[in-house]
Amino acid sequence: AFFQGRGRAVITYTDEELQAVATPTLLIWGEDEAFFPVSHGERAAQLIPGARLEVIPGAGHLPFMEKPEVFCGLVEGFLGS
């Protein structure tokens, strides 16, 4: 069911669509992500101009819940830059 809903949107972005992103982008990935491996984040970060990828050790699919202090620190740092 996941891939029929929100998950499908994530896996159907084309390289061209990612390359067209024109806003500052922070990608936060859980090191232990079960649905989308870190390699997906690495690929997106390569394609999105100026994107920054941060991988949170010990976090899975919900890093904002699993490691909230680390997650919030990354977001605050990104917004402050």
PDB file of N, CA and C in Angstrom:
ATOM      1  N   ALA A   1       0.819  -1.193   0.000  1.00  0.00           N
ATOM      2  CA  ALA A   1       0.000   0.000   0.000  1.00  0.00           C
ATOM      3  C   ALA A   1       0.861   1.254   0.000  1.00  0.00           C
ATOM      4  N   PHE A   2       1.999   1.191   0.718  1.00  0.00           N
ATOM      5  CA  PHE A   2       2.861   2.367   0.811  1.00  0.00           C
ATOM      6  C   PHE A   2       3.277   2.854  -0.572  1.00  0.00           C
ATOM      7  N   PHE A   3       3.711   1.932  -1.425  1.00  0.00           N
ATOM      8  CA  PHE A   3       4.211   2.334  -2.733  1.00  0.00           C
ATOM      9  C   PHE A   3       3.106   2.756  -3.686  1.00  0.00           C
ATOM     10  N   GLN A   4       1.858   2.504  -3.332  1.00  0.00           N
ATOM     11  CA  GLN A   4       0.744   2.990  -4.131  1.00  0.00           C
ATOM     12  C   GLN A   4       0.388   4.419  -3.738  1.00  0.00           C
ATOM     13  N   GLY A   5       0.863   4.869  -2.623  1.00  0.00           N
ATOM     14  CA  GLY A   5       0.561   6.215  -2.140  1.00  0.00           C
ATOM     15  C   GLY A   5       1.781   7.099  -2.193  1.00  0.00           C
ATOM     16  N   ARG A   6       2.202   7.561  -1.037  1.00  0.00           N
ATOM     17  CA  ARG A   6       3.325   8.499  -0.946  1.00  0.00           C
ATOM     18  C   ARG A   6       4.624   7.919  -1.481  1.00  0.00           C
ATOM     19  N   GLY A   7       4.868   6.657  -1.209  1.00  0.00           N
ATOM     20  CA  GLY A   7       6.119   6.037  -1.640  1.00  0.00           C
ATOM     21  C   GLY A   7       6.304   6.064  -3.139  1.00  0.00           C
ATOM     22  N   ARG A   8       5.232   5.923  -3.879  1.00  0.00           N
ATOM     23  CA  ARG A   8       5.333   5.934  -5.334  1.00  0.00           C
ATOM     24  C   ARG A   8       5.840   7.282  -5.826  1.00  0.00           C
ATOM     25  N   ALA A   9       5.431   8.356  -5.203  1.00  0.00           N
ATOM     26  CA  ALA A   9       5.902   9.687  -5.602  1.00  0.00           C
ATOM     27  C   ALA A   9       7.407   9.801  -5.433  1.00  0.00           C
ATOM     28  N   VAL A  10       7.924   9.210  -4.384  1.00  0.00           N
ATOM     29  CA  VAL A  10       9.365   9.286  -4.121  1.00  0.00           C
ATOM     30  C   VAL A  10      10.147   8.531  -5.179  1.00  0.00           C
ATOM     31  N   ILE A  11       9.682   7.370  -5.571  1.00  0.00           N
ATOM     32  CA  ILE A  11      10.463   6.557  -6.498  1.00  0.00           C
ATOM     33  C   ILE A  11      10.216   6.892  -7.959  1.00  0.00           C
ATOM     34  N   THR A  12       9.306   7.798  -8.262  1.00  0.00           N
ATOM     35  CA  THR A  12       9.015   8.109  -9.659  1.00  0.00           C
ATOM     36  C   THR A  12       9.588   9.438 -10.131  1.00  0.00           C
ATOM     37  N   TYR A  13      10.270  10.181  -9.286  1.00  0.00           N
ATOM     38  CA  TYR A  13      10.916  11.404  -9.751  1.00  0.00           C
ATOM     39  C   TYR A  13      11.991  11.044 -10.764  1.00  0.00           C
ATOM     40  N   THR A  14      12.034  11.770 -11.868  1.00  0.00           N
ATOM     41  CA  THR A  14      13.057  11.525 -12.879  1.00  0.00           C
ATOM     42  C   THR A  14      14.316  12.316 -12.533  1.00  0.00           C
ATOM     43  N   ASP A  15      15.418  11.926 -13.152  1.00  0.00           N
ATOM     44  CA  ASP A  15      16.661  12.670 -12.962  1.00  0.00           C
ATOM     45  C   ASP A  15      16.464  14.125 -13.355  1.00  0.00           C
ATOM     46  N   GLU A  16      15.746  14.349 -14.437  1.00  0.00           N
ATOM     47  CA  GLU A  16      15.519  15.714 -14.918  1.00  0.00           C
ATOM     48  C   GLU A  16      14.724  16.540 -13.909  1.00  0.00           C
ATOM     49  N   GLU A  17      13.745  15.924 -13.278  1.00  0.00           N
ATOM     50  CA  GLU A  17      12.956  16.640 -12.268  1.00  0.00           C
ATOM     51  C   GLU A  17      13.821  17.002 -11.065  1.00  0.00           C
ATOM     52  N   LEU A  18      14.669  16.094 -10.652  1.00  0.00           N
ATOM     53  CA  LEU A  18      15.548  16.393  -9.518  1.00  0.00           C
ATOM     54  C   LEU A  18      16.566  17.467  -9.890  1.00  0.00           C
ATOM     55  N   GLN A  19      17.080  17.425 -11.103  1.00  0.00           N
ATOM     56  CA  GLN A  19      18.046  18.430 -11.551  1.00  0.00           C
ATOM     57  C   GLN A  19      17.416  19.808 -11.680  1.00  0.00           C
ATOM     58  N   ALA A  20      16.103  19.864 -11.787  1.00  0.00           N
ATOM     59  CA  ALA A  20      15.397  21.139 -11.939  1.00  0.00           C
ATOM     60  C   ALA A  20      15.056  21.796 -10.605  1.00  0.00           C
ATOM     61  N   VAL A  21      15.305  21.127  -9.498  1.00  0.00           N
ATOM     62  CA  VAL A  21      15.014  21.718  -8.188  1.00  0.00           C
ATOM     63  C   VAL A  21      15.890  22.955  -8.026  1.00  0.00           C
ATOM     64  N   ALA A  22      15.263  24.077  -7.724  1.00  0.00           N
ATOM     65  CA  ALA A  22      15.986  25.345  -7.679  1.00  0.00           C
ATOM     66  C   ALA A  22      16.025  25.963  -6.286  1.00  0.00           C
ATOM     67  N   THR A  23      15.621  25.221  -5.288  1.00  0.00           N
ATOM     68  CA  THR A  23      15.628  25.746  -3.921  1.00  0.00           C
ATOM     69  C   THR A  23      16.703  25.034  -3.105  1.00  0.00           C
ATOM     70  N   PRO A  24      17.238  25.710  -2.099  1.00  0.00           N
ATOM     71  CA  PRO A  24      18.200  25.034  -1.223  1.00  0.00           C
ATOM     72  C   PRO A  24      17.559  23.767  -0.647  1.00  0.00           C
ATOM     73  N   THR A  25      18.302  22.686  -0.671  1.00  0.00           N
ATOM     74  CA  THR A  25      17.735  21.392  -0.298  1.00  0.00           C
ATOM     75  C   THR A  25      18.621  20.665   0.700  1.00  0.00           C
ATOM     76  N   LEU A  26      18.013  20.278   1.809  1.00  0.00           N
ATOM     77  CA  LEU A  26      18.673  19.436   2.802  1.00  0.00           C
ATOM     78  C   LEU A  26      17.969  18.092   2.800  1.00  0.00           C
ATOM     79  N   LEU A  27      18.708  17.041   2.537  1.00  0.00           N
ATOM     80  CA  LEU A  27      18.183  15.680   2.589  1.00  0.00           C
ATOM     81  C   LEU A  27      18.684  15.049   3.877  1.00  0.00           C
ATOM     82  N   ILE A  28      17.774  14.582   4.698  1.00  0.00           N
ATOM     83  CA  ILE A  28      18.155  13.921   5.945  1.00  0.00           C
ATOM     84  C   ILE A  28      17.719  12.474   5.842  1.00  0.00           C
ATOM     85  N   TRP A  29      18.673  11.577   6.030  1.00  0.00           N
ATOM     86  CA  TRP A  29      18.419  10.150   5.856  1.00  0.00           C
ATOM     87  C   TRP A  29      18.822   9.416   7.113  1.00  0.00           C
ATOM     88  N   GLY A  30      18.054   8.434   7.479  1.00  0.00           N
ATOM     89  CA  GLY A  30      18.439   7.543   8.563  1.00  0.00           C
ATOM     90  C   GLY A  30      19.384   6.480   8.028  1.00  0.00           C
ATOM     91  N   GLU A  31      20.476   6.265   8.716  1.00  0.00           N
ATOM     92  CA  GLU A  31      21.469   5.276   8.285  1.00  0.00           C
ATOM     93  C   GLU A  31      20.848   3.884   8.119  1.00  0.00           C
ATOM     94  N   ASP A  32      19.865   3.580   8.956  1.00  0.00           N
ATOM     95  CA  ASP A  32      19.233   2.263   8.942  1.00  0.00           C
ATOM     96  C   ASP A  32      17.874   2.280   8.244  1.00  0.00           C
ATOM     97  N   GLU A  33      17.663   3.219   7.339  1.00  0.00           N
ATOM     98  CA  GLU A  33      16.417   3.334   6.572  1.00  0.00           C
ATOM     99  C   GLU A  33      16.089   2.002   5.913  1.00  0.00           C
ATOM    100  N   ALA A  34      14.874   1.507   6.129  1.00  0.00           N
ATOM    101  CA  ALA A  34      14.474   0.196   5.611  1.00  0.00           C
ATOM    102  C   ALA A  34      13.772   0.274   4.253  1.00  0.00           C
ATOM    103  N   PHE A  35      13.101   1.373   3.954  1.00  0.00           N
ATOM    104  CA  PHE A  35      12.346   1.478   2.707  1.00  0.00           C
ATOM    105  C   PHE A  35      13.198   1.994   1.553  1.00  0.00           C
ATOM    106  N   PHE A  36      13.995   3.020   1.821  1.00  0.00           N
ATOM    107  CA  PHE A  36      14.811   3.653   0.793  1.00  0.00           C
ATOM    108  C   PHE A  36      16.248   3.717   1.293  1.00  0.00           C
ATOM    109  N   PRO A  37      17.140   2.893   0.752  1.00  0.00           N
ATOM    110  CA  PRO A  37      18.514   2.870   1.245  1.00  0.00           C
ATOM    111  C   PRO A  37      19.211   4.221   1.077  1.00  0.00           C
ATOM    112  N   VAL A  38      20.259   4.416   1.840  1.00  0.00           N
ATOM    113  CA  VAL A  38      21.023   5.663   1.798  1.00  0.00           C
ATOM    114  C   VAL A  38      21.480   5.965   0.374  1.00  0.00           C
ATOM    115  N   SER A  39      21.715   4.946  -0.415  1.00  0.00           N
ATOM    116  CA  SER A  39      22.143   5.166  -1.804  1.00  0.00           C
ATOM    117  C   SER A  39      21.127   6.003  -2.582  1.00  0.00           C
ATOM    118  N   HIS A  40      19.848   5.917  -2.225  1.00  0.00           N
ATOM    119  CA  HIS A  40      18.831   6.757  -2.878  1.00  0.00           C
ATOM    120  C   HIS A  40      19.046   8.226  -2.508  1.00  0.00           C
ATOM    121  N   GLY A  41      19.362   8.482  -1.258  1.00  0.00           N
ATOM    122  CA  GLY A  41      19.650   9.847  -0.834  1.00  0.00           C
ATOM    123  C   GLY A  41      20.912  10.378  -1.481  1.00  0.00           C
ATOM    124  N   GLU A  42      21.914   9.523  -1.597  1.00  0.00           N
ATOM    125  CA  GLU A  42      23.161   9.934  -2.247  1.00  0.00           C
ATOM    126  C   GLU A  42      22.912  10.300  -3.703  1.00  0.00           C
ATOM    127  N   ARG A  43      22.107   9.506  -4.369  1.00  0.00           N
ATOM    128  CA  ARG A  43      21.784   9.780  -5.774  1.00  0.00           C
ATOM    129  C   ARG A  43      21.004  11.092  -5.900  1.00  0.00           C
ATOM    130  N   ALA A  44      20.018  11.294  -5.053  1.00  0.00           N
ATOM    131  CA  ALA A  44      19.247  12.538  -5.095  1.00  0.00           C
ATOM    132  C   ALA A  44      20.148  13.736  -4.828  1.00  0.00           C
ATOM    133  N   ALA A  45      21.054  13.607  -3.872  1.00  0.00           N
ATOM    134  CA  ALA A  45      21.960  14.713  -3.541  1.00  0.00           C
ATOM    135  C   ALA A  45      22.894  15.035  -4.702  1.00  0.00           C
ATOM    136  N   GLN A  46      23.257  14.027  -5.477  1.00  0.00           N
ATOM    137  CA  GLN A  46      24.094  14.264  -6.657  1.00  0.00           C
ATOM    138  C   GLN A  46      23.325  15.008  -7.742  1.00  0.00           C
ATOM    139  N   LEU A  47      22.042  14.738  -7.836  1.00  0.00           N
ATOM    140  CA  LEU A  47      21.239  15.315  -8.917  1.00  0.00           C
ATOM    141  C   LEU A  47      20.665  16.688  -8.596  1.00  0.00           C
ATOM    142  N   ILE A  48      20.317  16.937  -7.353  1.00  0.00           N
ATOM    143  CA  ILE A  48      19.729  18.227  -6.976  1.00  0.00           C
ATOM    144  C   ILE A  48      20.859  19.239  -6.808  1.00  0.00           C
ATOM    145  N   PRO A  49      20.848  20.301  -7.598  1.00  0.00           N
ATOM    146  CA  PRO A  49      21.935  21.278  -7.526  1.00  0.00           C
ATOM    147  C   PRO A  49      22.111  21.847  -6.117  1.00  0.00           C
ATOM    148  N   GLY A  50      23.319  21.739  -5.592  1.00  0.00           N
ATOM    149  CA  GLY A  50      23.638  22.306  -4.287  1.00  0.00           C
ATOM    150  C   GLY A  50      23.044  21.582  -3.100  1.00  0.00           C
ATOM    151  N   ALA A  51      22.445  20.426  -3.314  1.00  0.00           N
ATOM    152  CA  ALA A  51      21.810  19.700  -2.202  1.00  0.00           C
ATOM    153  C   ALA A  51      22.855  19.205  -1.217  1.00  0.00           C
ATOM    154  N   ARG A  52      22.429  19.105   0.019  1.00  0.00           N
ATOM    155  CA  ARG A  52      23.278  18.579   1.095  1.00  0.00           C
ATOM    156  C   ARG A  52      22.586  17.359   1.685  1.00  0.00           C
ATOM    157  N   LEU A  53      23.313  16.264   1.794  1.00  0.00           N
ATOM    158  CA  LEU A  53      22.788  15.041   2.392  1.00  0.00           C
ATOM    159  C   LEU A  53      23.422  14.843   3.756  1.00  0.00           C
ATOM    160  N   GLU A  54      22.591  14.632   4.750  1.00  0.00           N
ATOM    161  CA  GLU A  54      23.047  14.299   6.097  1.00  0.00           C
ATOM    162  C   GLU A  54      22.460  12.939   6.459  1.00  0.00           C
ATOM    163  N   VAL A  55      23.318  12.017   6.873  1.00  0.00           N
ATOM    164  CA  VAL A  55      22.891  10.680   7.272  1.00  0.00           C
ATOM    165  C   VAL A  55      23.028  10.578   8.784  1.00  0.00           C
ATOM    166  N   ILE A  56      21.941  10.226   9.442  1.00  0.00           N
ATOM    167  CA  ILE A  56      21.928  10.143  10.905  1.00  0.00           C
ATOM    168  C   ILE A  56      22.175   8.698  11.330  1.00  0.00           C
ATOM    169  N   PRO A  57      23.317   8.450  11.988  1.00  0.00           N
ATOM    170  CA  PRO A  57      23.614   7.100  12.473  1.00  0.00           C
ATOM    171  C   PRO A  57      22.572   6.640  13.492  1.00  0.00           C
ATOM    172  N   GLY A  58      22.214   5.371  13.400  1.00  0.00           N
ATOM    173  CA  GLY A  58      21.288   4.797  14.367  1.00  0.00           C
ATOM    174  C   GLY A  58      19.833   5.151  14.148  1.00  0.00           C
ATOM    175  N   ALA A  59      19.534   5.882  13.077  1.00  0.00           N
ATOM    176  CA  ALA A  59      18.146   6.242  12.775  1.00  0.00           C
ATOM    177  C   ALA A  59      17.678   5.437  11.573  1.00  0.00           C
ATOM    178  N   GLY A  60      16.377   5.212  11.517  1.00  0.00           N
ATOM    179  CA  GLY A  60      15.789   4.479  10.406  1.00  0.00           C
ATOM    180  C   GLY A  60      14.938   5.388   9.547  1.00  0.00           C
ATOM    181  N   HIS A  61      13.702   4.979   9.315  1.00  0.00           N
ATOM    182  CA  HIS A  61      12.801   5.694   8.417  1.00  0.00           C
ATOM    183  C   HIS A  61      12.274   7.003   9.012  1.00  0.00           C
ATOM    184  N   LEU A  62      12.290   7.137  10.319  1.00  0.00           N
ATOM    185  CA  LEU A  62      11.738   8.328  10.972  1.00  0.00           C
ATOM    186  C   LEU A  62      12.795   9.024  11.827  1.00  0.00           C
ATOM    187  N   PRO A  63      13.839   9.557  11.207  1.00  0.00           N
ATOM    188  CA  PRO A  63      14.916  10.151  12.004  1.00  0.00           C
ATOM    189  C   PRO A  63      14.457  11.312  12.880  1.00  0.00           C
ATOM    190  N   PHE A  64      13.413  12.022  12.472  1.00  0.00           N
ATOM    191  CA  PHE A  64      12.910  13.137  13.281  1.00  0.00           C
ATOM    192  C   PHE A  64      12.294  12.650  14.582  1.00  0.00           C
ATOM    193  N   MET A  65      11.857  11.394  14.628  1.00  0.00           N
ATOM    194  CA  MET A  65      11.311  10.821  15.863  1.00  0.00           C
ATOM    195  C   MET A  65      12.369  10.013  16.618  1.00  0.00           C
ATOM    196  N   GLU A  66      13.232   9.350  15.876  1.00  0.00           N
ATOM    197  CA  GLU A  66      14.222   8.464  16.483  1.00  0.00           C
ATOM    198  C   GLU A  66      15.415   9.217  17.065  1.00  0.00           C
ATOM    199  N   LYS A  67      15.803  10.295  16.419  1.00  0.00           N
ATOM    200  CA  LYS A  67      16.937  11.114  16.859  1.00  0.00           C
ATOM    201  C   LYS A  67      16.566  12.590  16.739  1.00  0.00           C
ATOM    202  N   PRO A  68      15.556  13.043  17.512  1.00  0.00           N
ATOM    203  CA  PRO A  68      15.039  14.404  17.317  1.00  0.00           C
ATOM    204  C   PRO A  68      16.072  15.504  17.547  1.00  0.00           C
ATOM    205  N   GLU A  69      16.962  15.318  18.511  1.00  0.00           N
ATOM    206  CA  GLU A  69      17.953  16.369  18.778  1.00  0.00           C
ATOM    207  C   GLU A  69      18.889  16.534  17.587  1.00  0.00           C
ATOM    208  N   VAL A  70      19.338  15.414  17.039  1.00  0.00           N
ATOM    209  CA  VAL A  70      20.237  15.460  15.882  1.00  0.00           C
ATOM    210  C   VAL A  70      19.498  16.047  14.684  1.00  0.00           C
ATOM    211  N   PHE A  71      18.295  15.565  14.446  1.00  0.00           N
ATOM    212  CA  PHE A  71      17.490  16.036  13.320  1.00  0.00           C
ATOM    213  C   PHE A  71      17.270  17.546  13.407  1.00  0.00           C
ATOM    214  N   CYS A  72      16.817  18.016  14.554  1.00  0.00           N
ATOM    215  CA  CYS A  72      16.534  19.450  14.719  1.00  0.00           C
ATOM    216  C   CYS A  72      17.800  20.283  14.589  1.00  0.00           C
ATOM    217  N   GLY A  73      18.909  19.769  15.083  1.00  0.00           N
ATOM    218  CA  GLY A  73      20.175  20.479  14.937  1.00  0.00           C
ATOM    219  C   GLY A  73      20.562  20.650  13.474  1.00  0.00           C
ATOM    220  N   LEU A  74      20.353  19.612  12.686  1.00  0.00           N
ATOM    221  CA  LEU A  74      20.652  19.697  11.254  1.00  0.00           C
ATOM    222  C   LEU A  74      19.743  20.705  10.561  1.00  0.00           C
ATOM    223  N   VAL A  75      18.464  20.665  10.886  1.00  0.00           N
ATOM    224  CA  VAL A  75      17.512  21.596  10.265  1.00  0.00           C
ATOM    225  C   VAL A  75      17.822  23.032  10.681  1.00  0.00           C
ATOM    226  N   GLU A  76      18.077  23.253  11.964  1.00  0.00           N
ATOM    227  CA  GLU A  76      18.400  24.605  12.430  1.00  0.00           C
ATOM    228  C   GLU A  76      19.663  25.129  11.757  1.00  0.00           C
ATOM    229  N   GLY A  77      20.677  24.287  11.652  1.00  0.00           N
ATOM    230  CA  GLY A  77      21.911  24.698  10.990  1.00  0.00           C
ATOM    231  C   GLY A  77      21.688  25.031   9.523  1.00  0.00           C
ATOM    232  N   PHE A  78      20.880  24.240   8.866  1.00  0.00           N
ATOM    233  CA  PHE A  78      20.581  24.465   7.454  1.00  0.00           C
ATOM    234  C   PHE A  78      19.808  25.771   7.266  1.00  0.00           C
ATOM    235  N   LEU A  79      18.798  25.987   8.092  1.00  0.00           N
ATOM    236  CA  LEU A  79      17.994  27.204   7.968  1.00  0.00           C
ATOM    237  C   LEU A  79      18.794  28.449   8.324  1.00  0.00           C
ATOM    238  N   GLY A  80      19.782  28.291   9.192  1.00  0.00           N
ATOM    239  CA  GLY A  80      20.605  29.424   9.593  1.00  0.00           C
ATOM    240  C   GLY A  80      21.717  29.748   8.612  1.00  0.00           C
ATOM    241  N   SER A  81      21.918  28.872   7.633  1.00  0.00           N
ATOM    242  CA  SER A  81      23.026  29.105   6.687  1.00  0.00           C
ATOM    243  C   SER A  81      22.585  29.903   5.477  1.00  0.00           C
TER     244      SER A  81
END
